[in-house]
Every structure is written in C-alpha cells, then in structure tokens.
PDB file of C-alpha atoms in Angstrom:
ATOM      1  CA  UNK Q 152     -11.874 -14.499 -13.574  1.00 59.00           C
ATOM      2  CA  UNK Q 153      -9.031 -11.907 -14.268  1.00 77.00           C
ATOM      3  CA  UNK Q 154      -7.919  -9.551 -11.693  1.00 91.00           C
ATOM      4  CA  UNK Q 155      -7.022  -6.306 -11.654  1.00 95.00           C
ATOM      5  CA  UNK Q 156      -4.843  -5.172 -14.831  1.00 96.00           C
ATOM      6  CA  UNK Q 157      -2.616  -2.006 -14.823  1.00 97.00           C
ATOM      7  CA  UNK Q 158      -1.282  -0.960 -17.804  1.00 96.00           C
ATOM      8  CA  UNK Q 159       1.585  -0.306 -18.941  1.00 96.00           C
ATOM      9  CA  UNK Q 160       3.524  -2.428 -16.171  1.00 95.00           C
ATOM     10  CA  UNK Q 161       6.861   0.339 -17.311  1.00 96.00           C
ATOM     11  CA  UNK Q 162       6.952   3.557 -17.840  1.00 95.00           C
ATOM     12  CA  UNK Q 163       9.990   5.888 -17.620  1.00 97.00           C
ATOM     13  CA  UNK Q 164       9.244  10.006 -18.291  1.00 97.00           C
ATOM     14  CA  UNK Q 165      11.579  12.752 -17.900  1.00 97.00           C
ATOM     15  CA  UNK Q 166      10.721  15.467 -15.539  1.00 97.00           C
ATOM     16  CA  UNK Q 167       8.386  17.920 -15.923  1.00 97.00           C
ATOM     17  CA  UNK Q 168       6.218  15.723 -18.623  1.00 97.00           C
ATOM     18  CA  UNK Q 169       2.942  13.857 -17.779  1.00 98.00           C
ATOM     19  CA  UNK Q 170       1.807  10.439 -17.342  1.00 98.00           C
ATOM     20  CA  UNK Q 171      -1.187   8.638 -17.271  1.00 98.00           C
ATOM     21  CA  UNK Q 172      -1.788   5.103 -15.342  1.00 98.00           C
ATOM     22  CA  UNK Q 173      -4.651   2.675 -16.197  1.00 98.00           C
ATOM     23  CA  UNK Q 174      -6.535   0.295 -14.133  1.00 98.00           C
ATOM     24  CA  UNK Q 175      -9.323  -2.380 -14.764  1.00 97.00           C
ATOM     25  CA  UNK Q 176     -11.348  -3.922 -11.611  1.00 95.00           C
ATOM     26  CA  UNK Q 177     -11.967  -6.869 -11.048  1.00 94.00           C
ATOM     27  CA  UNK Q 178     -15.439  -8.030 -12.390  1.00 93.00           C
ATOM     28  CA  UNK Q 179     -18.171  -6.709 -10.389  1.00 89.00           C
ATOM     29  CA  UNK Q 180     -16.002  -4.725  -8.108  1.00 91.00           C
ATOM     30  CA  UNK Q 181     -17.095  -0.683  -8.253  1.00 89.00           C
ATOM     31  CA  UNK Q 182     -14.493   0.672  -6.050  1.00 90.00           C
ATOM     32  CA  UNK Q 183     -10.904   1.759  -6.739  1.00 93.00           C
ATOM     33  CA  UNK Q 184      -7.712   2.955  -5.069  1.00 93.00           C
ATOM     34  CA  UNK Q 185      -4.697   4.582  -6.028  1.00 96.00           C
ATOM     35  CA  UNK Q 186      -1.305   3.405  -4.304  1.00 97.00           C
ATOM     36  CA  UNK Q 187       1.982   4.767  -4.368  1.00 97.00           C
ATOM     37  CA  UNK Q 188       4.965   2.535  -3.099  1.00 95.00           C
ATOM     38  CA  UNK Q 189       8.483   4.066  -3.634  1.00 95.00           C
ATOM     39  CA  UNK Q 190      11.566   1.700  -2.768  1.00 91.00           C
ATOM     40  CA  UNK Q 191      11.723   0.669   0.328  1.00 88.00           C
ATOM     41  CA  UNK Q 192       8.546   1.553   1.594  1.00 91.00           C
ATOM     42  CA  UNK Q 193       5.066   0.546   2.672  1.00 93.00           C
ATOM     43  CA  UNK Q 194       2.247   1.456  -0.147  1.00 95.00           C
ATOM     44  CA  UNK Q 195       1.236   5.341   0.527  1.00 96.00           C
ATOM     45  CA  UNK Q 196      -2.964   6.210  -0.175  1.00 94.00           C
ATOM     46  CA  UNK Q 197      -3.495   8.273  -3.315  1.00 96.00           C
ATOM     47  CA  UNK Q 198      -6.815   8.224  -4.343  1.00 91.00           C
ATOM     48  CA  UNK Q 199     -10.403   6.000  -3.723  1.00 91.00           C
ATOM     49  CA  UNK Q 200     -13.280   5.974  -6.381  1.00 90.00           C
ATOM     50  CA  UNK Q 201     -16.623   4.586  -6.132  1.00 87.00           C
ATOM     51  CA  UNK Q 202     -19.130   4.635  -8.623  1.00 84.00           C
ATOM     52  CA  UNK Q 203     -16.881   7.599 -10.460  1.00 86.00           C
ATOM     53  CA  UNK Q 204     -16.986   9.655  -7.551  1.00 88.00           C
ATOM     54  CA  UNK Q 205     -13.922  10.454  -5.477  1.00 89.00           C
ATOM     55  CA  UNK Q 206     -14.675   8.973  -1.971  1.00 86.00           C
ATOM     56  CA  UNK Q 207     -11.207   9.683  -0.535  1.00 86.00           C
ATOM     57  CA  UNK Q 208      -7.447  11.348  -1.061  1.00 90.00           C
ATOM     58  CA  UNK Q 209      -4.401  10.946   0.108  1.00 91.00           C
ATOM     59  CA  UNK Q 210      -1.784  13.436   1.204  1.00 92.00           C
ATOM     60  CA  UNK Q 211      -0.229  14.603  -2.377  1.00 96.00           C
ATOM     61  CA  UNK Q 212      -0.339  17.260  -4.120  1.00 96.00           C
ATOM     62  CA  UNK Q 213      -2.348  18.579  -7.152  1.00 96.00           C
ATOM     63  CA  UNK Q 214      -0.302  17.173  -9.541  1.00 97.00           C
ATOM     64  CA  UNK Q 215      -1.777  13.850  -9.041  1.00 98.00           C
ATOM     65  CA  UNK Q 216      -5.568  13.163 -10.210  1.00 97.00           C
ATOM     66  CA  UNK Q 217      -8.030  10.613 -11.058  1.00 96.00           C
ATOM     67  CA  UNK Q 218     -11.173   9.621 -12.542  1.00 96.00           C
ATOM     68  CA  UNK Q 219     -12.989   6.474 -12.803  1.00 95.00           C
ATOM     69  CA  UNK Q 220     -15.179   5.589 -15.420  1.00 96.00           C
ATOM     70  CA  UNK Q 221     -18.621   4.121 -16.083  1.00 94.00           C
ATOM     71  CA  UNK Q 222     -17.300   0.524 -16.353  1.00 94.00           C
ATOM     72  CA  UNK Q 223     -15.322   1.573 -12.996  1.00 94.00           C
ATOM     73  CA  UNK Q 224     -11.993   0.947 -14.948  1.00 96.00           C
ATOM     74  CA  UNK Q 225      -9.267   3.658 -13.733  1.00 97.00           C
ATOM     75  CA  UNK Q 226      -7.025   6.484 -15.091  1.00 98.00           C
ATOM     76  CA  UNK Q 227      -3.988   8.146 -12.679  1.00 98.00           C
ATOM     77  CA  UNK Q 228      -2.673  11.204 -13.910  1.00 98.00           C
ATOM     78  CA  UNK Q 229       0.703  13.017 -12.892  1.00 98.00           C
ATOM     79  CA  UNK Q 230       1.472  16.196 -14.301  1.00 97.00           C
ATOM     80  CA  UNK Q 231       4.542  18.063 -14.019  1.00 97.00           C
ATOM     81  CA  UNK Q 232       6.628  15.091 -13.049  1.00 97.00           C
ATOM     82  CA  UNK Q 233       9.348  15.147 -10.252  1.00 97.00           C
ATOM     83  CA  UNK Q 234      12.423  13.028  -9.952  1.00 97.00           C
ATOM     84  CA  UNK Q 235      10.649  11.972  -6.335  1.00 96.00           C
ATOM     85  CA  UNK Q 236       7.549  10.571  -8.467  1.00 97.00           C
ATOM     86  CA  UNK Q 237       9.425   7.458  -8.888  1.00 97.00           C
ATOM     87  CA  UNK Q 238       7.948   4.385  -8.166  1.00 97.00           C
ATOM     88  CA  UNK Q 239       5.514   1.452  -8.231  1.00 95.00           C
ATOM     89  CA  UNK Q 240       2.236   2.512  -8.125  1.00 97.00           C
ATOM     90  CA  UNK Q 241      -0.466   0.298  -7.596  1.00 96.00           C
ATOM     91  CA  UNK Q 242      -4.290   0.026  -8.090  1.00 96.00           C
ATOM     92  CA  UNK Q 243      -6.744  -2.179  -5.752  1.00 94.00           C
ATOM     93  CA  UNK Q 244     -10.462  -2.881  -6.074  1.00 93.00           C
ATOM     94  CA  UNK Q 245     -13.278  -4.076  -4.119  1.00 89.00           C
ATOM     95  CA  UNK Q 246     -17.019  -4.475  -3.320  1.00 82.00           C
ATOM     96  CA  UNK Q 247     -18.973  -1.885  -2.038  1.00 70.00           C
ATOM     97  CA  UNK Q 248     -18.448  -3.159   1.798  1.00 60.00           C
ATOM     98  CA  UNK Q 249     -15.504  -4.941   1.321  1.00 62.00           C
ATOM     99  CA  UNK Q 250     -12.621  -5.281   3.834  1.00 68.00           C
ATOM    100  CA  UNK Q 251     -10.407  -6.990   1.332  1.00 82.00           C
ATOM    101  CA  UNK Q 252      -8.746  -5.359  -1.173  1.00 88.00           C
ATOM    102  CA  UNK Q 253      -7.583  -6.845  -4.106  1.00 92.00           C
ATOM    103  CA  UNK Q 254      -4.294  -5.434  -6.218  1.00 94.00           C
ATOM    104  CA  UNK Q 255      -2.752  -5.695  -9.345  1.00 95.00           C
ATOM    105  CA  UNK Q 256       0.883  -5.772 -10.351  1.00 94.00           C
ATOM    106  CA  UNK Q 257       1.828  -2.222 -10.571  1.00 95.00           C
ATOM    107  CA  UNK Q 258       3.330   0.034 -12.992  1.00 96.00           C
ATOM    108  CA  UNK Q 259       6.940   0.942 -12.501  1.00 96.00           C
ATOM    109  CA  UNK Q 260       7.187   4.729 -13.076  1.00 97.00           C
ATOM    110  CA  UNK Q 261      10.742   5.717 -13.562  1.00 97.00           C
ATOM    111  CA  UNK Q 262      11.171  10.074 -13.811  1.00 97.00           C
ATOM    112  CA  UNK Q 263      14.627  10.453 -15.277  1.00 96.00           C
TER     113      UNK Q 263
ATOM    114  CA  UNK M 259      -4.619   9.729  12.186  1.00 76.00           C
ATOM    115  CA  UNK M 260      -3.182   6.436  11.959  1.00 83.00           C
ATOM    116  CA  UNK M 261      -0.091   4.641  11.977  1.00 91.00           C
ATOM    117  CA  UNK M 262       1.937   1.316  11.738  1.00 95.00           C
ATOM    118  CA  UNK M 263       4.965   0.202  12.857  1.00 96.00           C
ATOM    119  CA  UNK M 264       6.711  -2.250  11.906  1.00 97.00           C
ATOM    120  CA  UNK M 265       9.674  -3.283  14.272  1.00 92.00           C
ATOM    121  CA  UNK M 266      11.692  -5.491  11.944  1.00 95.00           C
ATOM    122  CA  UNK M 267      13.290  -4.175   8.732  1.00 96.00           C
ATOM    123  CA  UNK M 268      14.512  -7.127   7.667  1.00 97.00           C
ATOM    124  CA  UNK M 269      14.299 -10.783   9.274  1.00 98.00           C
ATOM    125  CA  UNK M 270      16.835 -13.835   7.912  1.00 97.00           C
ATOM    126  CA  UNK M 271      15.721 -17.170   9.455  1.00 97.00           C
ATOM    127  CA  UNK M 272      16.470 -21.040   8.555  1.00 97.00           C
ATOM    128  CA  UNK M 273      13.846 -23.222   7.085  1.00 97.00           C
ATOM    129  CA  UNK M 274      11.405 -25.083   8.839  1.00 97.00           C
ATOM    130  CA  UNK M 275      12.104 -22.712  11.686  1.00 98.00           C
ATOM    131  CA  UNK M 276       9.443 -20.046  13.281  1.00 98.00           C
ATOM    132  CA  UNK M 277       9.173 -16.678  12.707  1.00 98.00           C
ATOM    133  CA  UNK M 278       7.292 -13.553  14.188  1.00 97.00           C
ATOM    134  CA  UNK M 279       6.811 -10.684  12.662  1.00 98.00           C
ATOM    135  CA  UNK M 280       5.870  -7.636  14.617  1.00 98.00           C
ATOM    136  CA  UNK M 281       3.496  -4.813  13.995  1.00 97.00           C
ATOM    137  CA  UNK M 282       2.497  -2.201  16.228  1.00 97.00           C
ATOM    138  CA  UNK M 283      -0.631   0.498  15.085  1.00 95.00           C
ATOM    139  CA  UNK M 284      -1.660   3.707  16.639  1.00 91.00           C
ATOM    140  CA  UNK M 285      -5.064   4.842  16.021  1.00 85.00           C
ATOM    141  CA  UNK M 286      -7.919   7.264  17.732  1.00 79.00           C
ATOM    142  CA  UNK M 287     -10.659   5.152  16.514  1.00 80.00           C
ATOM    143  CA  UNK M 288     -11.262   1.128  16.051  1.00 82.00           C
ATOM    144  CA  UNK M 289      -9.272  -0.279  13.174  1.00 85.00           C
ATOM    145  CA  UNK M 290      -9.389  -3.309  11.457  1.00 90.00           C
ATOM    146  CA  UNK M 291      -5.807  -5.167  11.004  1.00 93.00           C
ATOM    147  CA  UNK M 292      -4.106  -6.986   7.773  1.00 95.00           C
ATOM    148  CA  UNK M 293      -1.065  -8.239   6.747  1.00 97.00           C
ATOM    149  CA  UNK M 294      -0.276  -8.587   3.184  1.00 96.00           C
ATOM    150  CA  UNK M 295       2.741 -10.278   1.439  1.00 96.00           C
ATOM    151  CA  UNK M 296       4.257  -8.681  -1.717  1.00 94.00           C
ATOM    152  CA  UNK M 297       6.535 -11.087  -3.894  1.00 92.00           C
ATOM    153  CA  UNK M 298       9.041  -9.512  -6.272  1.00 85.00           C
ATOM    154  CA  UNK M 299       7.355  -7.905  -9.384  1.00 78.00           C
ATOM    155  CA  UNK M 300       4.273  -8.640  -7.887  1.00 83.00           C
ATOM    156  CA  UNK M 301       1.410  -6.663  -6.348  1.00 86.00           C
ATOM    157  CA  UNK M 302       0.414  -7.226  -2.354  1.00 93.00           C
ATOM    158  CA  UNK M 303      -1.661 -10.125  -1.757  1.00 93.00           C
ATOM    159  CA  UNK M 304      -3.781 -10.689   1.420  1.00 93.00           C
ATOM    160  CA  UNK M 305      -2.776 -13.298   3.941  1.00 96.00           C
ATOM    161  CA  UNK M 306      -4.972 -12.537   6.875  1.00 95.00           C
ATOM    162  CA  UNK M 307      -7.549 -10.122   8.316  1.00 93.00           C
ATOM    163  CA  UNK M 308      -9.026  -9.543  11.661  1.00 92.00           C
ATOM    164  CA  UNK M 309     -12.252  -7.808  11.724  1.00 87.00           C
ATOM    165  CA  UNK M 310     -13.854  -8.688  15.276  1.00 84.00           C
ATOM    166  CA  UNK M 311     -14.116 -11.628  17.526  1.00 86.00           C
ATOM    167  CA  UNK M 312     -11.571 -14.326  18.364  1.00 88.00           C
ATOM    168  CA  UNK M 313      -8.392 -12.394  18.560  1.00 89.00           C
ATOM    169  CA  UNK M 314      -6.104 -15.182  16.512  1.00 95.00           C
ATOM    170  CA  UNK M 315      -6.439 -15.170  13.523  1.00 95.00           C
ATOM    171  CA  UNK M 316      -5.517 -17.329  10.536  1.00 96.00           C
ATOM    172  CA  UNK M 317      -4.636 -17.028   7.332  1.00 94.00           C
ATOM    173  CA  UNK M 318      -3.440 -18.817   4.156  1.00 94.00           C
ATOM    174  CA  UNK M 319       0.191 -20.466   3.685  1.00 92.00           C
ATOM    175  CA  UNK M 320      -0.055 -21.563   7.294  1.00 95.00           C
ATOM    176  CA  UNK M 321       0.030 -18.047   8.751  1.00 97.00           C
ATOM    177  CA  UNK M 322      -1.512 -16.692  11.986  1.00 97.00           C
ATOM    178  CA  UNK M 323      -1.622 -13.156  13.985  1.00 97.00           C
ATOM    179  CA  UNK M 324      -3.075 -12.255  16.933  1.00 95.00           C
ATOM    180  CA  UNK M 325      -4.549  -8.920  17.844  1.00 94.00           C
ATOM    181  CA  UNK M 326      -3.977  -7.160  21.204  1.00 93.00           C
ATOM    182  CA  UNK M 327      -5.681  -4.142  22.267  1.00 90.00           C
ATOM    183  CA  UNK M 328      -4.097  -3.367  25.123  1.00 91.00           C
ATOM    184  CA  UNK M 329      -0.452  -3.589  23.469  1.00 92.00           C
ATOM    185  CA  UNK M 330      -2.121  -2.304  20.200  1.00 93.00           C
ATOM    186  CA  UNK M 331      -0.086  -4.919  18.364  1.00 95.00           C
ATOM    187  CA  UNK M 332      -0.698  -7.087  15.608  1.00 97.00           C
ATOM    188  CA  UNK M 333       2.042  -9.964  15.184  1.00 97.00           C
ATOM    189  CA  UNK M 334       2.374 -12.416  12.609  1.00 98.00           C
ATOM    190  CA  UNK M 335       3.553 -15.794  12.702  1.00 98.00           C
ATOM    191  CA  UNK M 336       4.343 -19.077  11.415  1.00 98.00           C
ATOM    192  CA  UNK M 337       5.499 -22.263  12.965  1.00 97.00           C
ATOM    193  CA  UNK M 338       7.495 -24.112  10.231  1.00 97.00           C
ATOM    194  CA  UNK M 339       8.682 -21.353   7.411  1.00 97.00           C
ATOM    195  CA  UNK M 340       9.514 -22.459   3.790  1.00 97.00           C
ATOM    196  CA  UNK M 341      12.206 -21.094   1.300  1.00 96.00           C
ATOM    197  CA  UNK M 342       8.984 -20.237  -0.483  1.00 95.00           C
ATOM    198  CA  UNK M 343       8.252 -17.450   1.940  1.00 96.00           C
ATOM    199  CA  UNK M 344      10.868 -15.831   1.314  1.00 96.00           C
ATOM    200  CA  UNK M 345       9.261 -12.308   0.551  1.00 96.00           C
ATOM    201  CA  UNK M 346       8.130  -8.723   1.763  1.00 97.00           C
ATOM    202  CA  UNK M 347       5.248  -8.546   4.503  1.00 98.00           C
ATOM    203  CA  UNK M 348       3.622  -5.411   5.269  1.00 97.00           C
ATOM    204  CA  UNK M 349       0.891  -4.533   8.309  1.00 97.00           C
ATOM    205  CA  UNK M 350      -1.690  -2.310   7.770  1.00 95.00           C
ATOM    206  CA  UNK M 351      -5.090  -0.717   9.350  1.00 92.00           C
ATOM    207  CA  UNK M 352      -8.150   1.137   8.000  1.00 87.00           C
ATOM    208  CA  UNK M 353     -10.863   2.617  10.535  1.00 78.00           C
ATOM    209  CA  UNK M 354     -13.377  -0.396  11.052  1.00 73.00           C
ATOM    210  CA  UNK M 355     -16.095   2.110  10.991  1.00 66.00           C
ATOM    211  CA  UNK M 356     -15.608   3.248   7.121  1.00 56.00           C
ATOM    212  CA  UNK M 357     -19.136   5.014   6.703  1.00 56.00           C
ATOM    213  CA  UNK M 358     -18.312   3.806   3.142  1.00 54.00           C
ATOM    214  CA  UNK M 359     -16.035   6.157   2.518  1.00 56.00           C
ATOM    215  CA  UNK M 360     -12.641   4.782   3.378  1.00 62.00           C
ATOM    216  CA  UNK M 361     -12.909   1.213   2.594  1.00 68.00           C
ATOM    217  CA  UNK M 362     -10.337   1.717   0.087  1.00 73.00           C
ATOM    218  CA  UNK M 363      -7.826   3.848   2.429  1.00 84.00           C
ATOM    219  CA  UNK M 364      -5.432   1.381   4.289  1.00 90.00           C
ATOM    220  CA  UNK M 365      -2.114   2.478   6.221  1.00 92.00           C
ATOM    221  CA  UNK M 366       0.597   0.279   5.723  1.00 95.00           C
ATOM    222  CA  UNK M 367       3.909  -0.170   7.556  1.00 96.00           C
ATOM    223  CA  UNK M 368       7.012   0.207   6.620  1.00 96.00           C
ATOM    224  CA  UNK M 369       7.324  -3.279   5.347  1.00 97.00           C
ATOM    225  CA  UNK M 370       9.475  -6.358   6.519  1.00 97.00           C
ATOM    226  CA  UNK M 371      11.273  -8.346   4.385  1.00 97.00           C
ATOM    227  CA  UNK M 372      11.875 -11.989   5.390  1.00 97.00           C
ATOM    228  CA  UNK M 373      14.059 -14.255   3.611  1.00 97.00           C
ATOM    229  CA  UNK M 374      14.373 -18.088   4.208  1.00 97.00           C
ATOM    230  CA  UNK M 375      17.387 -19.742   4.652  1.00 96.00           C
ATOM    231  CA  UNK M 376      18.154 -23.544   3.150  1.00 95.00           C
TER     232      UNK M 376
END
C-alpha cells in the first residue's frame, strides 16, 4: 500500500505570493494533520481534519488554511507569504482512534 | 498546555556503543509518549509508543524507553548503536484523553540529532 504523498516535494515563492500544499492519506485513513518543521526544530501543529471538518489548529495565523476533501486527500494554503514561512512542512494521517500517526516526506517551501 | 524537552541537542557516540536519549514533558493532563526518528529528506517515522501499562517500552531497530511519572521523563535507548542510526530523534506527547479531537495534535521536542561513529 502507498503512504502518504505530498506534492510537490519543492517549492520556492517569493514573498507576499501564495502557495498551496497537497496531501493524499493513506488508504482508509480519514484523518489529517498539517505540520510545520523549520530548520532546526521539532515539527510545530498546523492544522487536523477529519471527515472534512477541522477538528483542531495550531497557533498560526490566518494566513495559513486548509480543507480536506471527500476522498480525505489534503490542500494547505499560505497566503501572503513571509520570509519566516520557510520550511518543511509535513502532512500525517491516521484512523479514526489512532495513536500512530503516519507521515509523508514533506514539501520544502523556500520564500525568497 | 504541553511541552517537551529535549536535553541533548546533539549526541556523537562510537558504534556498537549505548546511547540514551533524554526527554522530559510537562503536561496538566495524562499524555501519551512517542519518539520518532526523521532521516535526511525523509518524513518522521515512529519507533515506539507508550500508551498505558508496563512502563518500558519497545520499539523497532532495537530501541526501548521507559516512562516515569514521577520524573515526567521519557528516555530512549539502545544497547549496541549502528552507523545506520545515525539520524534525528524527536519526543513528543498528545493528551491520552483525545475526545477525538486531538488525535492528530502531537508536541514534539526540539529534536536530537545522533550520529554514529565507525
């Protein structure tokens, strides 16, 4: 079975454009979370969806928003982006009750 | 609120030696524990949970933690380490009692990264 894809695994913007990040679950997973991991750091919480509802969100601001379709696959959006918007973000699924979460890759997001 | 600590930035050690790698959490409520590993270019990939019950716990490539309340700790370790380690480890916690809304919200340290020596 595959895992989780994200799409495109690069990406470099210049500030002040927008960006959108794409994310498939795993088969037969229905939730999905939003990480954002900038050098050096542990992953940060963006966003959870389940069943195309947001179930949870991080501390950022409005600039960053999501929205899960009815094959739970993924979109991230960043509008208006910042030099500090830099870096890997990744996307994790699981089951309803699951306590493991399961990532992809990442994209590398690089704001010139 | 939650957080995780992670006492080691970086941790160089010799093959076939041991290693521990610490992780301290502060939390309000019950948490469950993880450690994941993150190769380069890669995502995070789970090694080990503890959920309830015995408090070691063990997990794949021949790693182990152990959970302790009272020190609110969460250390990882590994009795013979490979070159193949070689990578970046990160703690993290999520409220054991998600009411199935935060099963997807973990708090991850800061990260250590431990390389392997030949």
């Amino acid at each position: 079975d595959a895992g989780v894809t994200q799409s495109p695994t690069h990406l470099i913007k210049t500030r002040g454009q927008q960006v959108t990040l794409r994310c498939s679950p795993i088969s037969g997973h229905k939730s999905v979370s939003w990480y954002q991991q900038v050098l050096g750091q542990g992953p940060q919480f963006i966003f959870q969806y389940y069943e195309k509802e947001e179930r949870g969100r991080g501390n950022f601001p409005d600039r960053f928003s999501a929205r899960q379709f009815p094959n739970y696959s993924s979109e991230l959006n960043v509008n208006a982006l910042l030099l500090g918007d830099s870096a890997l973000y990744l996307c994790a699924s699981s089951l309803l009750n699951g306590e493991k979460l399961f990532f992809g890759s990442g994209t590398q997001l690089s704001v010139l | 609120a939650q957080s995780v600590t992670q006492l080691d930035s970086q941790v160089p050690v010799f093959e076939e030696a041991p290693v521990e790698l610490r992780c301290n959490y502060s939390s309000s409520v019950s948490v469950y524990l993880f450690w994941y590993v993150q190769y380069p270019n890669q995502g995070l990939q789970l090694l080990l949970k503890y959920l309830s019950g015995s408090t070691l716990v063990k997990g794949i490539n021949g790693f182990e933690a152990e959970f302790n309340k009272s020190q609110t700790s969460f250390h990882l370790r590994k009795p013979s380490v490979h070159i193949s380690d070689t990578a970046e480890y990160f703690c993290a916690v999520r409220h054991s009692n998600a009411g199935g809304t935060s099963y997807g919200k973990l708090t991850f340290g800061q990260g250590t990264i431990l390389t392997v020596h030949p």
